[in-house]
DNA sequence: TCTGGGGTCCTAGGACCC
DNA sequence: TCTGGGGTCCTAGGACCC
């Protein structure tokens, strides 16, 4: 029994809507340049390297996400594809506007990415005839207020809402709104058997490959295998995903964005770089930028990671991917401290004879807030009963995995040391023998 | 010639301790 | 006695997402 599954009775079945802006970056550009409507166009990544957004016309030409601009030069000429450099400030602003509109429908909203939000809608529904009417209303409001086109997918779990959104985007007949929950099962299964398993949220290229090797090609195929079996092969994430596809919601709405755990600052080089001096210059820049981000969110870091990479697109060249984590003696947000640590790290990993393509710095943030799991553990612990403890560990293991037990155990150990003043407690991982503080 | 940047979670495995 | 083995901590790396 997995306790991340909802308990049988008390809570009503949730219903999720995923609202996703179509071709977000392209659509943003078009809002401000209406003449671009219907013009095949792409928005390019930072160094104008590759396409990070494609208009419907370009998608129809078979251009994949991330295609390098130079590779589509011929196609661009032939079909008059226009390319725009990305303007993330503009996109961020438009994204906020969309969220404001969505909040007029319900406060129970999770901003999942720059162009997607999940809404929990089972309580909102009363005011509408059905989910499709609600979906259309959302779609029209966003269009009217921001000029951006969206699709709405509705389902009993986040994963199903994602799937519904996929259908809404791919198939004209849904007119931008699809509810797989209201659909007859036979129709849902039909769509699922027509959709590649790799389209499922959380199933990427590698897992798709493994699944196909076992004859699992469509989403419907995946439904035929028990979640427990999938867990043994692919782990707990896959198991959860299977339950979600069956309409059992395991992933909750995260209305409050959790505090960041990492800050990354990295860039590819326009030209390949060979000398340590050149790398040092870029690493120092990244460290400074990361430190700035860190301070802007009032964080501190306890360790900093530096990484350098050669160009993976040149497999015939010698490859070198190195990273090193530099613990700091004191937590810091100081630019000079972080820059020095980064440069010291670079010194250790740099090797001559390679042509580097990318460098970056990662800050690992220190959080003073207890995790949800820790609170859960503390709660049970405070009852002072070993049986409760064991149950709690089971629950934590099932819901969050072993890593969390580790952190919970560490927390207990520290609490024990603090409260008892005992430097080496009789510490064991037999949960029923954990020191219990009364 | 030219191929993004910023995140999350999970797991494996080595160093170390008792 | 038999030099084992369980456990933690940390990091690297792989998978995924947008």
PDB file of C-alpha atoms in Angstrom, chain A residues 32-175:
ATOM      1  CA  UNK A  32       3.263  43.368 -30.413  1.00  0.00           C
ATOM      2  CA  UNK A  33       3.728  42.840 -34.131  1.00  0.00           C
ATOM      3  CA  UNK A  34       0.381  41.697 -35.507  1.00  0.00           C
ATOM      4  CA  UNK A  35       1.806  41.645 -39.030  1.00  0.00           C
ATOM      5  CA  UNK A  36       3.699  38.510 -37.966  1.00  0.00           C
ATOM      6  CA  UNK A  37       0.437  36.633 -37.627  1.00  0.00           C
ATOM      7  CA  UNK A  38       0.548  33.696 -40.047  1.00  0.00           C
ATOM      8  CA  UNK A  39       4.187  34.424 -40.904  1.00  0.00           C
ATOM      9  CA  UNK A  40       6.258  31.297 -40.277  1.00  0.00           C
ATOM     10  CA  UNK A  41       8.673  32.289 -37.534  1.00  0.00           C
ATOM     11  CA  UNK A  42      10.955  31.086 -34.770  1.00  0.00           C
ATOM     12  CA  UNK A  43      12.424  32.628 -31.642  1.00  0.00           C
ATOM     13  CA  UNK A  44      16.083  31.847 -31.104  1.00  0.00           C
ATOM     14  CA  UNK A  45      18.091  31.020 -27.986  1.00  0.00           C
ATOM     15  CA  UNK A  46      20.617  33.298 -26.329  1.00  0.00           C
ATOM     16  CA  UNK A  47      23.376  33.406 -28.936  1.00  0.00           C
ATOM     17  CA  UNK A  48      20.792  33.035 -31.674  1.00  0.00           C
ATOM     18  CA  UNK A  49      21.980  29.446 -31.673  1.00  0.00           C
ATOM     19  CA  UNK A  50      18.845  27.380 -31.969  1.00  0.00           C
ATOM     20  CA  UNK A  51      15.074  27.635 -32.117  1.00  0.00           C
ATOM     21  CA  UNK A  52      13.402  27.718 -28.695  1.00  0.00           C
ATOM     22  CA  UNK A  53       9.934  28.509 -30.040  1.00  0.00           C
ATOM     23  CA  UNK A  54       8.305  27.766 -33.376  1.00  0.00           C
ATOM     24  CA  UNK A  55       5.096  29.025 -34.910  1.00  0.00           C
ATOM     25  CA  UNK A  56       2.515  26.491 -36.055  1.00  0.00           C
ATOM     26  CA  UNK A  57       3.639  26.948 -39.655  1.00  0.00           C
ATOM     27  CA  UNK A  58       7.217  26.064 -38.774  1.00  0.00           C
ATOM     28  CA  UNK A  59       6.153  23.076 -36.695  1.00  0.00           C
ATOM     29  CA  UNK A  60       4.175  21.899 -39.703  1.00  0.00           C
ATOM     30  CA  UNK A  61       7.392  21.969 -41.723  1.00  0.00           C
ATOM     31  CA  UNK A  62       8.791  19.410 -39.306  1.00  0.00           C
ATOM     32  CA  UNK A  63      11.267  21.683 -37.554  1.00  0.00           C
ATOM     33  CA  UNK A  64      11.991  20.261 -34.103  1.00  0.00           C
ATOM     34  CA  UNK A  65      12.425  22.178 -30.868  1.00  0.00           C
ATOM     35  CA  UNK A  66      16.088  23.112 -30.431  1.00  0.00           C
ATOM     36  CA  UNK A  67      16.989  22.907 -34.115  1.00  0.00           C
ATOM     37  CA  UNK A  68      20.105  25.009 -34.770  1.00  0.00           C
ATOM     38  CA  UNK A  69      19.351  28.023 -36.903  1.00  0.00           C
ATOM     39  CA  UNK A  70      22.148  27.218 -39.345  1.00  0.00           C
ATOM     40  CA  UNK A  71      20.602  23.817 -39.992  1.00  0.00           C
ATOM     41  CA  UNK A  72      17.311  25.289 -41.096  1.00  0.00           C
ATOM     42  CA  UNK A  73      18.842  27.967 -43.290  1.00  0.00           C
ATOM     43  CA  UNK A  74      17.673  26.279 -46.487  1.00  0.00           C
ATOM     44  CA  UNK A  75      14.176  25.734 -45.200  1.00  0.00           C
ATOM     45  CA  UNK A  76      14.037  29.289 -43.900  1.00  0.00           C
ATOM     46  CA  UNK A  77      14.902  30.698 -47.281  1.00  0.00           C
ATOM     47  CA  UNK A  78      12.457  28.484 -49.087  1.00  0.00           C
ATOM     48  CA  UNK A  79       9.489  29.214 -46.816  1.00  0.00           C
ATOM     49  CA  UNK A  80      10.379  32.707 -45.674  1.00  0.00           C
ATOM     50  CA  UNK A  81      10.839  31.719 -42.027  1.00  0.00           C
ATOM     51  CA  UNK A  82      11.637  34.755 -39.907  1.00  0.00           C
ATOM     52  CA  UNK A  83      13.825  34.512 -36.826  1.00  0.00           C
ATOM     53  CA  UNK A  84      13.710  36.689 -33.728  1.00  0.00           C
ATOM     54  CA  UNK A  85      16.162  36.916 -30.858  1.00  0.00           C
ATOM     55  CA  UNK A  86      14.558  36.088 -27.554  1.00  0.00           C
ATOM     56  CA  UNK A  87      13.382  38.814 -25.212  1.00  0.00           C
ATOM     57  CA  UNK A  88      12.907  37.169 -21.820  1.00  0.00           C
ATOM     58  CA  UNK A  89      11.916  40.360 -20.046  1.00  0.00           C
ATOM     59  CA  UNK A  90       8.943  40.682 -22.358  1.00  0.00           C
ATOM     60  CA  UNK A  91       7.977  37.014 -21.955  1.00  0.00           C
ATOM     61  CA  UNK A  92       8.198  37.234 -18.177  1.00  0.00           C
ATOM     62  CA  UNK A  93       5.915  40.244 -18.182  1.00  0.00           C
ATOM     63  CA  UNK A  94       3.366  38.567 -20.466  1.00  0.00           C
ATOM     64  CA  UNK A  95       3.490  35.464 -18.302  1.00  0.00           C
ATOM     65  CA  UNK A  96       2.543  37.493 -15.231  1.00  0.00           C
ATOM     66  CA  UNK A  97      -0.381  39.018 -17.062  1.00  0.00           C
ATOM     67  CA  UNK A  98      -1.725  35.598 -17.986  1.00  0.00           C
ATOM     68  CA  UNK A  99      -1.464  34.448 -14.363  1.00  0.00           C
ATOM     69  CA  UNK A 100      -3.418  37.521 -13.242  1.00  0.00           C
ATOM     70  CA  UNK A 101      -6.242  36.583 -15.588  1.00  0.00           C
ATOM     71  CA  UNK A 102      -6.243  32.971 -14.392  1.00  0.00           C
ATOM     72  CA  UNK A 103      -6.435  34.108 -10.788  1.00  0.00           C
ATOM     73  CA  UNK A 104      -9.797  35.673 -11.513  1.00  0.00           C
ATOM     74  CA  UNK A 105     -11.120  32.138 -12.005  1.00  0.00           C
ATOM     75  CA  UNK A 106      -9.622  30.563  -8.896  1.00  0.00           C
ATOM     76  CA  UNK A 107      -6.917  31.292  -6.339  1.00  0.00           C
ATOM     77  CA  UNK A 108      -6.048  27.580  -6.325  1.00  0.00           C
ATOM     78  CA  UNK A 109      -3.406  27.899  -8.966  1.00  0.00           C
ATOM     79  CA  UNK A 110       0.115  26.657  -9.487  1.00  0.00           C
ATOM     80  CA  UNK A 111       2.382  28.541 -11.863  1.00  0.00           C
ATOM     81  CA  UNK A 112       4.208  25.590 -13.318  1.00  0.00           C
ATOM     82  CA  UNK A 113       6.378  27.315 -15.885  1.00  0.00           C
ATOM     83  CA  UNK A 114       6.628  30.546 -17.788  1.00  0.00           C
ATOM     84  CA  UNK A 115       3.724  29.533 -20.032  1.00  0.00           C
ATOM     85  CA  UNK A 116       1.771  26.946 -18.047  1.00  0.00           C
ATOM     86  CA  UNK A 117      -0.408  26.953 -14.949  1.00  0.00           C
ATOM     87  CA  UNK A 118      -2.391  24.250 -13.192  1.00  0.00           C
ATOM     88  CA  UNK A 119      -5.760  25.221 -11.754  1.00  0.00           C
ATOM     89  CA  UNK A 120      -7.772  23.120  -9.363  1.00  0.00           C
ATOM     90  CA  UNK A 121     -11.311  23.558 -10.542  1.00  0.00           C
ATOM     91  CA  UNK A 122     -13.726  21.150  -8.867  1.00  0.00           C
ATOM     92  CA  UNK A 123     -15.089  23.920  -6.650  1.00  0.00           C
ATOM     93  CA  UNK A 124     -15.254  26.537  -9.411  1.00  0.00           C
ATOM     94  CA  UNK A 125     -17.299  24.313 -11.631  1.00  0.00           C
ATOM     95  CA  UNK A 126     -20.690  25.052 -10.059  1.00  0.00           C
ATOM     96  CA  UNK A 127     -20.810  28.402 -11.803  1.00  0.00           C
ATOM     97  CA  UNK A 128     -20.598  26.801 -15.226  1.00  0.00           C
ATOM     98  CA  UNK A 129     -22.695  24.376 -17.193  1.00  0.00           C
ATOM     99  CA  UNK A 130     -19.791  22.017 -17.627  1.00  0.00           C
ATOM    100  CA  UNK A 131     -16.026  21.889 -17.785  1.00  0.00           C
ATOM    101  CA  UNK A 132     -15.940  22.755 -21.454  1.00  0.00           C
ATOM    102  CA  UNK A 133     -17.782  25.999 -20.820  1.00  0.00           C
ATOM    103  CA  UNK A 134     -15.323  26.857 -18.059  1.00  0.00           C
ATOM    104  CA  UNK A 135     -12.412  25.990 -20.352  1.00  0.00           C
ATOM    105  CA  UNK A 136     -13.721  28.159 -23.156  1.00  0.00           C
ATOM    106  CA  UNK A 137     -14.280  30.991 -20.743  1.00  0.00           C
ATOM    107  CA  UNK A 138     -10.676  30.782 -19.552  1.00  0.00           C
ATOM    108  CA  UNK A 139      -9.421  30.670 -23.103  1.00  0.00           C
ATOM    109  CA  UNK A 140     -11.459  33.698 -24.169  1.00  0.00           C
ATOM    110  CA  UNK A 141     -10.562  35.761 -21.108  1.00  0.00           C
ATOM    111  CA  UNK A 142      -6.846  35.239 -21.589  1.00  0.00           C
ATOM    112  CA  UNK A 143      -7.148  36.108 -25.260  1.00  0.00           C
ATOM    113  CA  UNK A 144      -9.169  39.238 -24.543  1.00  0.00           C
ATOM    114  CA  UNK A 145      -6.860  40.514 -21.790  1.00  0.00           C
ATOM    115  CA  UNK A 146      -3.456  39.607 -23.156  1.00  0.00           C
ATOM    116  CA  UNK A 147      -3.876  38.730 -26.820  1.00  0.00           C
ATOM    117  CA  UNK A 148      -2.360  35.298 -26.190  1.00  0.00           C
ATOM    118  CA  UNK A 149      -3.941  32.051 -27.413  1.00  0.00           C
ATOM    119  CA  UNK A 150      -4.137  29.198 -24.890  1.00  0.00           C
ATOM    120  CA  UNK A 151      -5.312  25.611 -24.774  1.00  0.00           C
ATOM    121  CA  UNK A 152      -6.958  24.079 -21.735  1.00  0.00           C
ATOM    122  CA  UNK A 153      -6.668  20.427 -20.721  1.00  0.00           C
ATOM    123  CA  UNK A 154      -8.763  18.960 -17.931  1.00  0.00           C
ATOM    124  CA  UNK A 155      -8.312  15.691 -16.055  1.00  0.00           C
ATOM    125  CA  UNK A 156      -8.502  13.973 -12.671  1.00  0.00           C
ATOM    126  CA  UNK A 157      -4.748  14.192 -12.175  1.00  0.00           C
ATOM    127  CA  UNK A 158      -2.087  16.609 -13.278  1.00  0.00           C
ATOM    128  CA  UNK A 159      -0.724  14.014 -15.683  1.00  0.00           C
ATOM    129  CA  UNK A 160      -4.153  13.522 -17.245  1.00  0.00           C
ATOM    130  CA  UNK A 161      -4.652  17.282 -17.483  1.00  0.00           C
ATOM    131  CA  UNK A 162      -1.346  17.426 -19.345  1.00  0.00           C
ATOM    132  CA  UNK A 163      -2.517  14.705 -21.668  1.00  0.00           C
ATOM    133  CA  UNK A 164      -5.830  16.468 -22.243  1.00  0.00           C
ATOM    134  CA  UNK A 165      -3.937  19.640 -23.059  1.00  0.00           C
ATOM    135  CA  UNK A 166      -1.870  17.720 -25.576  1.00  0.00           C
ATOM    136  CA  UNK A 167      -5.051  16.513 -27.269  1.00  0.00           C
ATOM    137  CA  UNK A 168      -6.520  20.013 -27.259  1.00  0.00           C
ATOM    138  CA  UNK A 169      -3.443  21.329 -29.020  1.00  0.00           C
ATOM    139  CA  UNK A 170      -3.092  18.553 -31.542  1.00  0.00           C
ATOM    140  CA  UNK A 171      -6.681  18.068 -32.633  1.00  0.00           C
ATOM    141  CA  UNK A 172      -8.749  20.877 -34.081  1.00  0.00           C
ATOM    142  CA  UNK A 173     -12.041  19.271 -33.119  1.00  0.00           C
ATOM    143  CA  UNK A 174     -11.529  20.151 -29.436  1.00  0.00           C
ATOM    144  CA  UNK A 175     -11.478  23.871 -30.222  1.00  0.00           C
TER     145      UNK A 175
END
